C-alpha cells in the first residue's frame, strides 16, 4: 500500500489524540516527533539491509554493518513493539543508544523522557506504538520521498495551533516565511543562516526556493548550505529532526543563546553568510545574561536589599563588535538581533527579519540605532504586515530587509509597503495566502509606487520625519470622505417635514372618523 500525504497527516495527527489528557498539548510534538523519527529510521534501515542482502548477497549481519545508519539492536521496532512493561524506559534506552552510535544526533533524541510513568503509562505508550505500527515508512511505500518532510511541517503547524501562544516559540506562519524568502531571494551555492531558527522552517523554505532555481540541485541534493542556532533545547531538537526528515543531513544547527554566545565562529571571528533570515522572539527583555546574572544590590530606605537595574550601555560588552550602531534597551532585544544579523552578513549579503511594529518608531536608544542604520544606507525595505498573524501576539509586525550591496537605484532610498489589509481572516489567527505574498513580492520587485500600498521613499524624506519609519507617515491608506451638499440636505429635510405634516393631517382625520 502506497502511503499518500493526506493519509500520513491524519494518521500522525491521530497520535496526538492518544496523548491527549496525559501530557500538556504544548509537549505533544516532543514525543510524536521522536517516535516518527524512530519508526522512519527503523523502516529505512530494514529496507536498506534487505536491499544489500538481495543485491550483494550479504548475510544479514554483514548488511547491517554496511548500512548507512548505525541502528542499534535495542532501538529496533520489532523489539520495542513487543514490550508490555516499562515501555518508556525501553524507549529512553533506544534513543540513548542511537545517540551513542551516531554522534551527530547527540542531545537530539534524549531531550524528551518517555520513562516518567506519572505522565505516560505503559497502556498509553503501548497504544501509541501500535498506532505507529499501522503504516510502513519505507521509501518504497511512500507516495514520494518528500511527504515525510511535508507531513512534519503539517504537524508543526497543527501543534502550534494546539499550543496557542506557546506555538510562537517554534513556528512562524508559512505565508510570512514564504514572503521573506521571496524578498531576499537566496541563490544556489549560498550560505543561509537563521540565528533564532525555531523548528527550522525558514531554512527549509529557503532551500525549497533554491531547489526550484537553475543549478538549484546537485543530483538529489539542494545546492545550499544551511546554518542555524536555537536557545530552547527542545525546539533545537525538533529543528534537527525536521532537517533529517527533509534530507538536509549536513545542516549545521547549534544550541545556545545567539546574542550572548554566537556559536558559528571561525578563528574567534563570526562566520559570514550570504543570506540571513529570522523571526526572533518579539521584544525579549533582559537579553544580555551576563548583566542580569551579575546584578548589583543596594539597601533601600527600609534597609532591605534591592537589585540595581543594570545599565546596558555600560554592561553590554560584545567581543565581536556587533552593536556598533548602538546598545538596545534592556526591555527590547529586537535591534540587538537585527545588528547581529548585519554583523554576520557578507558585504554583498541580504537579510530579512520579522520585528514588532514598534521598532519602526520607538525613540530613545532604539531611535538612535534606527537613525544610524538609515544613515549607513543598510535598510532596503520595510513591509508592514496584518495583525493577528502570529501565535504569540495579536499586534502587527513588520519585515525589515537589510542589504549591504544596494543597486544604484536603491541607494539613498527605502521601499515601504503597507500590506496590513491583505489577508485571509481566521477565528484565532489571520493568514497570508500565496496570492497575498505574490502581490507584495511583485510590487516590491517592480520598484515603482503603488497608490495606498507602496512607495519608494528617499532617506532625505525619512530624515525630515526624524528617521521615524512608521508606515502611516509615508503611505496614506485613508479613503476620501464623501462630500456633503448642505443645500441639498436642507431641501430634503424640508420635503420630509412637509410629508410628515401631510401624514399627521391624514392620521387626525382617521381618528376623528373613528370617534377618537
XYZ file of C-alpha atoms in Angstrom:
516
model
C 0.000 0.000 0.000
C 1.394 3.391 -1.029
C 1.062 5.982 1.717
C -0.285 9.328 0.490
C 0.246 12.693 2.164
C -3.321 13.228 3.399
C -3.390 9.738 4.941
C 0.006 10.286 6.546
C -1.037 13.638 8.004
C -4.285 12.386 9.536
C -2.543 9.247 10.874
C 0.192 11.263 12.560
C -2.245 13.800 13.983
C -4.334 10.975 15.448
C -1.309 10.044 17.562
C -1.746 13.385 19.339
C -5.234 12.316 20.393
C -3.770 9.236 22.061
C -1.582 11.516 24.182
C -4.338 14.000 24.934
C -5.102 14.080 28.638
C -1.778 12.514 29.623
C 0.533 15.432 28.856
C 0.181 19.126 28.045
C -0.682 19.755 24.393
C 2.352 22.021 24.009
C 4.529 18.930 24.661
C 2.871 16.619 22.091
C 5.453 17.497 19.463
C 8.411 16.342 21.544
C 7.055 12.787 21.918
C 5.493 12.349 18.491
C 8.438 13.687 16.500
C 10.775 11.346 18.366
C 8.622 8.316 17.588
C 8.187 9.414 13.978
C 11.967 9.616 13.579
C 12.407 6.230 15.262
C 9.828 4.494 13.045
C 11.133 6.139 9.872
C 14.750 5.277 10.719
C 13.835 1.688 11.553
C 11.895 1.162 8.315
C 14.515 2.694 6.023
C 17.259 0.753 7.843
C 15.386 -2.524 7.269
C 14.778 -1.539 3.647
C 18.477 -0.864 3.077
C 19.558 -4.074 4.803
C 17.184 -6.184 2.715
C 18.407 -4.482 -0.483
C 22.048 -5.190 0.391
C 21.224 -8.826 1.139
C 19.321 -9.251 -2.148
C 21.620 -7.311 -4.477
C 25.056 -8.016 -2.967
C 24.372 -11.446 -1.497
C 25.418 -10.328 2.006
C 24.406 -12.019 5.220
C 22.104 -10.005 7.446
C 24.934 -9.307 9.878
C 27.227 -8.030 7.107
C 24.385 -5.997 5.547
C 23.713 -4.299 8.903
C 27.392 -3.389 9.158
C 27.314 -1.925 5.631
C 24.147 0.132 6.194
C 24.477 3.921 6.068
C 22.940 4.477 9.522
C 24.196 2.768 12.691
C 20.982 1.411 14.160
C 21.482 -0.413 17.487
C 19.528 -3.579 18.261
C 17.813 -2.109 21.346
C 16.215 0.572 19.143
C 14.706 -1.816 16.571
C 10.966 -1.554 16.165
C 10.373 -5.332 16.319
C 11.963 -5.347 19.758
C 10.161 -2.271 21.125
C 6.669 -3.161 19.973
C 6.751 -6.427 21.979
C 7.387 -4.588 25.271
C 4.459 -4.660 27.689
C 6.121 -3.226 30.792
C 8.442 -0.265 31.327
C 7.927 0.753 27.722
C 9.001 4.331 28.412
C 12.308 3.167 29.886
C 12.888 0.949 26.823
C 12.247 3.951 24.525
C 14.631 6.146 26.525
C 17.319 3.457 26.201
C 16.625 3.142 22.472
C 17.096 6.877 21.861
C 20.213 6.966 24.039
C 21.681 4.048 22.053
C 21.020 5.824 18.745
C 22.792 8.938 20.006
C 25.657 6.802 21.310
C 26.225 5.228 17.899
C 25.553 8.423 15.895
C 27.359 11.373 17.471
C 25.755 13.893 15.097
C 22.469 13.241 16.951
C 23.888 13.847 20.419
C 21.277 15.576 22.578
C 18.596 15.462 19.892
C 16.567 12.405 20.905
C 17.159 12.256 24.651
C 15.741 15.714 25.432
C 12.318 14.057 25.844
C 11.892 11.451 28.565
C 9.363 8.681 27.924
C 10.088 6.811 31.164
C 8.061 9.038 33.524
C 5.052 6.812 34.310
C 3.249 9.664 36.030
C 2.977 11.274 32.613
C 2.814 8.287 30.295
C 1.570 4.901 31.430
C 2.519 1.640 29.731
C -1.038 1.423 28.377
C -0.781 4.807 26.635
C 2.648 4.030 25.203
C 1.504 0.610 24.010
C -1.424 2.266 22.195
C 1.000 4.775 20.696
C 3.398 2.099 19.433
C 0.510 0.080 17.965
C -0.698 3.238 16.239
C 2.742 3.951 14.751
C 2.896 0.352 13.584
C -0.094 0.880 11.269
C 1.919 2.003 8.234
C 5.321 1.313 6.740
C 7.568 4.376 6.291
C 9.957 2.677 3.863
C 10.820 4.735 0.794
C 9.149 2.175 -1.465
C 5.877 2.563 0.462
C 5.697 6.377 0.281
C 3.948 8.311 -2.473
C 7.079 10.471 -2.817
C 10.296 10.911 -0.817
C 9.182 14.422 0.172
C 5.991 13.575 2.015
C 7.695 12.842 5.360
C 9.054 16.394 5.408
C 5.708 17.818 4.275
C 3.888 15.853 6.982
C 6.379 17.109 9.570
C 5.658 20.715 8.548
C 1.936 19.990 8.775
C 2.363 18.597 12.291
C 4.385 21.613 13.427
C 1.549 23.864 12.226
C -1.066 21.712 13.988
C 0.942 21.640 17.203
C 1.358 25.422 17.051
C -2.428 25.797 16.666
C -2.960 23.467 19.606
C -0.362 25.153 21.809
C -1.735 28.673 21.297
C 0.696 31.396 22.364
C 3.438 28.843 23.049
C 3.283 27.903 19.361
C 5.029 31.150 18.512
C 8.185 29.848 20.161
C 8.797 27.276 17.434
C 6.618 28.172 14.440
C 6.425 31.133 12.060
C 3.318 31.204 9.819
C 4.101 29.744 6.409
C 2.941 32.797 4.464
C 5.319 35.066 6.387
C 8.219 32.650 5.805
C 7.490 32.436 2.066
C 7.280 36.218 1.849
C 10.670 36.835 3.461
C 12.373 34.148 1.391
C 10.965 35.570 -1.838
C 12.056 39.080 -0.851
C 15.684 38.177 -0.083
C 15.923 35.563 -2.879
C 18.617 33.077 -1.797
C 20.674 31.640 -4.645
C 22.390 28.297 -5.332
C 25.700 27.666 -3.529
C 24.950 30.274 -0.884
C 25.208 30.005 2.888
C 21.886 30.743 4.603
C 21.689 31.339 8.358
C 18.900 31.692 10.930
C 20.116 32.920 14.349
C 16.785 32.074 16.037
C 15.870 29.053 13.961
C 12.981 27.577 15.991
C 11.980 24.353 14.252
C 13.959 25.264 11.125
C 11.068 26.194 8.849
C 12.700 29.334 7.450
C 15.863 27.484 6.461
C 13.864 24.714 4.789
C 11.754 27.226 2.856
C 14.961 28.927 1.680
C 16.242 25.541 0.484
C 12.947 24.785 -1.275
C 13.193 28.147 -3.050
C 16.743 27.438 -4.215
C 15.781 23.932 -5.355
C 13.487 25.476 -7.994
C 16.214 27.741 -9.415
C 18.596 26.801 -12.265
C 21.551 24.895 -10.741
C 19.484 24.612 -7.577
C 20.285 20.933 -7.202
C 23.365 18.756 -7.393
C 21.973 15.303 -8.024
C 19.265 14.817 -5.416
C 20.731 17.379 -3.022
C 19.761 21.049 -2.875
C 22.722 23.272 -3.720
C 22.692 25.279 -0.492
C 24.353 25.303 2.945
C 22.112 25.768 5.978
C 23.131 27.103 9.380
C 21.117 27.880 12.492
C 21.175 28.435 16.231
C 18.400 27.980 18.802
C 18.314 28.761 22.526
C 15.497 26.385 23.530
C 16.894 22.840 23.748
C 13.621 21.072 22.912
C 12.971 23.347 19.935
C 16.549 22.848 18.701
C 15.979 19.072 18.792
C 12.777 19.453 16.762
C 14.686 21.544 14.229
C 17.366 18.860 13.916
C 14.729 16.192 13.286
C 12.996 18.481 10.803
C 16.230 18.757 8.805
C 16.787 14.996 8.866
C 13.268 14.226 7.647
C 13.764 16.780 4.854
C 17.101 15.096 3.973
C 19.251 18.101 4.968
C 21.638 15.914 6.928
C 24.528 18.411 6.697
C 22.656 21.379 8.170
C 24.841 22.974 10.859
C 22.472 23.654 13.767
C 23.895 24.751 17.109
C 22.458 25.107 20.633
C 22.732 28.283 22.658
C 21.884 31.959 23.141
C 22.801 33.702 19.899
C 23.105 37.183 21.402
C 25.363 36.244 24.306
C 27.156 33.264 22.779
C 27.008 33.003 18.970
C 28.229 29.529 18.055
C 29.073 29.934 14.359
C 32.610 31.300 14.549
C 35.914 30.724 12.792
C 39.243 31.694 14.407
C 37.356 33.730 17.031
C 35.571 35.700 14.314
C 31.925 35.453 13.344
C 31.198 33.311 10.300
C 29.727 35.291 7.408
C 26.682 34.340 5.364
C 25.105 35.277 2.039
C 21.558 35.370 3.372
C 20.256 35.717 6.918
C 16.629 35.127 7.813
C 14.933 35.202 11.208
C 11.855 35.654 13.359
C 13.371 36.490 16.770
C 11.222 36.483 19.925
C 9.325 39.768 19.942
C 10.726 42.394 22.318
C 12.601 39.967 24.561
C 13.684 41.670 27.780
C 16.765 41.214 29.984
C 18.512 39.827 26.936
C 22.157 40.242 27.998
C 22.527 37.424 30.529
C 25.930 38.463 31.968
C 24.419 41.777 33.087
C 21.416 40.051 34.651
C 23.406 37.330 36.453
C 25.776 39.845 37.992
C 23.161 42.347 39.149
C 24.369 44.594 41.937
C 22.295 45.205 45.079
C 21.814 48.188 47.354
C 19.887 48.915 50.525
C 16.597 50.777 50.193
C 15.342 53.311 52.759
C 13.997 50.439 54.870
C 17.337 48.695 54.966
C 16.263 45.900 52.637
C 18.417 44.717 49.761
C 17.206 45.801 46.338
C 18.613 44.789 42.972
C 20.024 47.617 40.895
C 18.741 47.654 37.319
C 21.819 47.115 35.138
C 22.811 49.884 32.761
C 23.094 48.108 29.419
C 25.070 50.995 27.918
C 27.988 50.061 30.162
C 27.261 46.384 30.880
C 26.921 45.095 27.307
C 30.432 44.421 26.042
C 30.426 42.276 22.936
C 33.756 40.756 21.867
C 32.521 40.546 18.268
C 31.652 44.251 17.975
C 28.129 43.538 16.774
C 26.418 46.548 18.373
C 28.291 49.287 16.574
C 25.076 51.195 15.805
C 24.098 51.380 19.479
C 23.173 49.295 22.528
C 19.448 48.392 22.524
C 17.496 48.926 25.750
C 17.167 46.221 28.387
C 13.457 45.773 27.643
C 13.715 45.279 23.864
C 16.168 42.869 22.205
C 14.750 43.419 18.700
C 17.505 45.669 17.368
C 20.162 43.549 19.078
C 19.060 40.612 16.905
C 18.975 42.876 13.840
C 22.520 44.105 14.479
C 23.722 40.529 14.971
C 22.266 39.678 11.552
C 24.007 42.675 9.971
C 27.320 41.675 11.583
C 27.234 38.177 10.085
C 26.270 39.304 6.567
C 28.818 39.201 3.779
C 29.469 42.507 2.019
C 27.061 41.550 -0.762
C 24.593 39.854 1.596
C 20.896 40.404 2.310
C 18.816 39.720 5.399
C 15.097 39.519 6.137
C 13.786 39.665 9.699
C 10.378 39.893 11.379
C 10.288 42.575 14.079
C 7.472 44.173 16.089
C 5.998 47.363 14.650
C 7.483 49.406 17.493
C 10.966 49.093 16.016
C 9.837 51.431 13.253
C 9.101 54.368 15.539
C 10.241 53.821 19.137
C 12.577 56.561 20.322
C 15.461 56.837 22.786
C 18.299 54.355 22.135
C 16.248 52.468 19.522
C 15.626 55.700 17.647
C 19.369 56.376 17.577
C 20.082 52.866 16.250
C 17.401 53.215 13.555
C 18.873 56.587 12.526
C 22.361 55.084 12.297
C 21.144 52.149 10.186
C 19.354 54.505 7.790
C 22.331 56.861 7.529
C 24.512 53.832 6.754
C 22.025 53.039 3.950
C 21.550 49.444 5.088
C 17.737 49.373 5.051
C 16.431 48.266 1.664
C 12.770 47.881 2.595
C 10.079 47.636 5.241
C 6.844 45.670 4.851
C 4.023 46.252 7.314
C 2.102 43.021 7.974
C -1.519 42.406 9.049
C -2.422 41.966 12.704
C -3.048 38.549 14.304
C -0.684 36.576 12.065
C 1.483 35.236 14.892
C 0.654 32.872 17.724
C 2.423 34.762 20.487
C 0.977 38.207 19.814
C -2.025 39.857 18.183
C -0.172 43.053 17.328
C 1.006 43.678 13.765
C 4.640 43.138 12.878
C 6.910 44.278 10.081
C 9.589 42.766 7.896
C 12.900 44.586 7.622
C 15.015 43.889 4.535
C 18.707 44.659 5.006
C 21.012 44.954 2.003
C 24.756 45.594 2.226
C 25.069 45.914 -1.546
C 22.261 48.127 -2.837
C 21.957 48.848 -6.545
C 22.480 52.419 -7.735
C 18.699 52.914 -7.904
C 18.257 51.640 -4.357
C 20.943 53.792 -2.768
C 19.540 56.557 -0.603
C 16.043 55.047 -0.748
C 13.831 52.697 1.248
C 10.930 50.684 -0.166
C 7.939 50.898 2.166
C 4.870 48.668 1.757
C 1.643 48.701 3.730
C 0.404 45.108 3.422
C -1.797 45.303 6.515
C -5.064 44.815 4.635
C -4.195 41.738 2.559
C -5.002 38.565 4.479
C -7.463 35.742 4.994
C -9.389 36.312 8.194
C -9.387 33.460 10.702
C -11.063 32.833 14.038
C -7.862 32.928 16.082
C -5.157 33.718 13.522
C -5.204 35.605 10.263
C -3.315 34.103 7.338
C -1.195 35.284 4.423
C -2.152 33.294 1.351
C 0.029 32.778 -1.714
C -1.961 35.460 -3.558
C -1.136 37.994 -0.849
C 2.547 37.011 -0.890
C 2.654 37.277 -4.680
C 1.106 40.764 -4.740
C 3.673 42.036 -2.212
C 6.665 40.472 -3.973
C 5.574 41.653 -7.434
C 5.168 45.236 -6.214
C 8.465 45.132 -4.316
C 10.370 43.784 -7.328
C 8.718 46.231 -9.748
C 10.155 49.073 -7.636
C 7.568 51.691 -8.508
C 4.961 53.404 -6.355
C 1.515 51.842 -5.949
C -1.149 54.157 -4.530
C -2.136 53.346 -0.930
C 0.187 50.295 -0.961
C 3.829 51.059 -1.744
C 6.272 53.936 -2.007
C 9.982 54.181 -2.695
C 10.932 56.842 -0.161
C 14.134 58.863 -0.098
C 16.189 58.830 3.074
C 16.033 62.627 2.929
C 12.262 62.425 3.422
C 12.751 59.928 6.242
C 15.281 62.335 7.782
C 12.676 65.093 7.687
C 10.482 62.776 9.786
C 13.300 62.417 12.341
C 14.131 58.932 10.979
C 10.740 57.611 12.025
C 9.724 54.680 9.788
C 6.104 54.448 10.906
C 4.424 53.340 7.696
C 1.411 55.640 8.027
C 3.766 58.627 7.659
C 4.618 57.574 4.121
C 1.575 55.714 2.818
C -1.873 57.247 3.167
C -4.476 54.479 3.132
C -7.411 56.652 4.182
C -10.360 56.908 1.830
C -11.644 60.403 0.909
C -14.834 61.346 2.682
C -17.944 61.771 0.579
C -18.689 65.450 0.063
C -21.952 66.584 1.609
C -24.158 69.021 -0.345
C -25.626 71.021 2.534
C -28.074 72.871 0.285
C -29.495 69.581 -0.992
C -29.659 68.170 2.544
C -31.658 71.240 3.643
C -34.053 70.802 0.714
C -34.508 67.086 1.536
C -35.252 67.880 5.179
C -37.874 70.441 4.128
C -39.583 67.867 1.903
C -39.556 65.296 4.713
C -41.136 67.850 7.068
C -43.874 68.610 4.529
C -44.524 64.887 4.086
C -44.660 64.415 7.860
C -47.249 67.211 8.175
C -49.431 65.574 5.477
C -49.303 62.241 7.328
C -50.262 63.940 10.628
C -53.335 65.537 8.996
C -54.476 62.221 7.476
C -53.988 60.430 10.783
C -56.019 63.097 12.643
C -58.895 62.711 10.102
C -58.919 58.909 10.500
C -59.043 59.215 14.271
C -61.916 61.736 14.053
C -63.922 59.352 11.837
C -63.437 56.619 14.447
C -64.670 58.945 17.185
C -61.354 59.022 18.940
